[in-house]
């Protein structure tokens, strides 16, 4: 599963010249018809990403988004497979953080 525990993912720019691009990848589950991906900040009230996909990967892109300093740490993601219309268990949650705001901005 990628990103692994402790990974540091992309952050955007406060001037909105560059946004966020996060890629999630996990192992195929035999006969799975879809997967449910949840990405959230611990302590948040709702997931940032709450998606169903038929692929065993997902690319989240928001061209003008950024994560504020107070929310850089304590992110987690997990995924579950649906086989024959039945949802399985979620994977063990993986944790990550995001790079500092404005770390890779175009000037």
Coordinates of C-alpha atoms in Angstrom, one line a residue:
X1 CA 0.0 0.0 0.0
X2 CA 1.2 3.4 -0.9
X3 CA 1.8 5.9 0.6
X4 CA 3.2 4.0 3.5
X5 CA 3.2 4.9 7.2
X6 CA 5.0 8.2 7.8
X7 CA 5.1 9.3 4.2
X8 CA 5.2 13.1 3.5
X9 CA 2.8 14.1 0.7
X10 CA 2.5 17.1 -1.5
X11 CA 1.1 20.4 -0.3
X12 CA -0.1 23.4 -2.3
X13 CA 0.8 27.0 -2.3
X14 CA -0.9 29.8 -0.4
X15 CA -0.9 31.9 -3.6
X16 CA -2.8 29.0 -5.3
X17 CA -0.1 28.7 -8.1
X18 CA 0.2 25.0 -7.3
X19 CA -2.2 22.6 -5.6
X20 CA -2.3 19.2 -4.1
X21 CA -1.6 15.9 -5.9
X22 CA -1.8 12.7 -3.8
X23 CA -1.7 9.2 -5.2
X24 CA -3.0 6.2 -3.3
X25 CA -2.3 2.6 -4.4
X26 CA -3.2 -0.7 -2.9
X27 CA -3.2 -4.4 -3.9
X28 CA -6.0 -5.8 -6.1
X29 CA -8.6 -7.9 -4.4
X30 CA -9.7 -10.9 -6.5
X31 CA -13.3 -10.4 -7.8
X32 CA -13.5 -6.9 -6.3
X33 CA -16.0 -4.7 -8.2
X34 CA -15.1 -1.5 -6.4
X35 CA -13.1 -0.1 -3.6
X36 CA -13.9 2.6 -1.0
X37 CA -11.1 5.0 -0.1
X38 CA -11.3 7.2 2.9
X39 CA -8.7 9.9 3.6
X40 CA -9.1 12.1 6.6
X41 CA -7.4 14.3 9.1
X42 CA -7.5 12.8 12.6
X43 CA -10.0 14.9 14.5
X44 CA -11.7 16.1 11.4
X45 CA -15.4 16.0 11.1
X46 CA -15.6 14.6 7.6
X47 CA -13.2 12.9 5.2
X48 CA -11.4 15.0 2.6
X49 CA -11.6 12.0 0.2
X50 CA -14.6 9.6 0.4
X51 CA -14.5 7.9 -3.0
X52 CA -15.6 4.7 -4.6
X53 CA -13.5 3.5 -7.5
X54 CA -13.2 0.4 -9.6
X55 CA -9.4 0.7 -9.7
X56 CA -6.9 -0.3 -7.1
X57 CA -5.4 3.2 -7.1
X58 CA -6.7 6.8 -6.9
X59 CA -5.2 10.1 -7.8
X60 CA -6.5 13.1 -5.9
X61 CA -5.7 16.4 -7.6
X62 CA -7.0 19.8 -6.5
X63 CA -5.1 22.5 -8.5
X64 CA -5.6 25.3 -6.1
X65 CA -5.9 23.6 -2.7
X66 CA -3.4 23.7 0.2
X67 CA -3.3 22.4 3.8
X68 CA -2.7 24.9 6.5
X69 CA 0.2 24.5 8.9
X70 CA -2.1 23.4 11.8
X71 CA -3.4 20.5 9.8
X72 CA -0.1 19.2 8.2
X73 CA 0.2 16.2 10.5
X74 CA -2.0 13.4 11.6
X75 CA -3.6 12.3 8.3
X76 CA -4.7 8.8 7.6
X77 CA -6.1 6.7 4.8
X78 CA -7.7 3.3 4.5
X79 CA -9.5 1.3 1.8
X80 CA -12.0 -1.5 1.7
X81 CA -12.9 -3.8 -1.2
X82 CA -16.4 -4.8 -2.3
X83 CA -16.8 -8.3 -3.6
X84 CA -20.1 -9.6 -4.9
X85 CA -21.9 -6.6 -3.5
X86 CA -20.5 -7.2 0.0
X87 CA -18.1 -4.7 1.6
X88 CA -15.1 -6.2 3.3
X89 CA -13.1 -4.9 6.2
X90 CA -11.1 -1.7 5.9
X91 CA -7.4 -2.0 5.6
X92 CA -5.2 -1.0 8.5
X93 CA -5.1 2.8 8.4
X94 CA -1.8 4.3 7.1
X95 CA -0.7 7.6 8.4
X96 CA 1.0 10.5 6.6
X97 CA 1.7 14.2 6.8
X98 CA 2.0 16.9 4.1
X99 CA 5.0 19.0 3.3
X100 CA 5.2 22.6 4.6
X101 CA 3.0 25.1 2.8
X102 CA 4.7 26.8 -0.1
X103 CA 7.5 24.1 -0.3
X104 CA 7.4 23.7 -4.0
X105 CA 5.7 26.9 -5.3
X106 CA 6.3 28.4 -8.7
X107 CA 7.8 31.8 -8.3

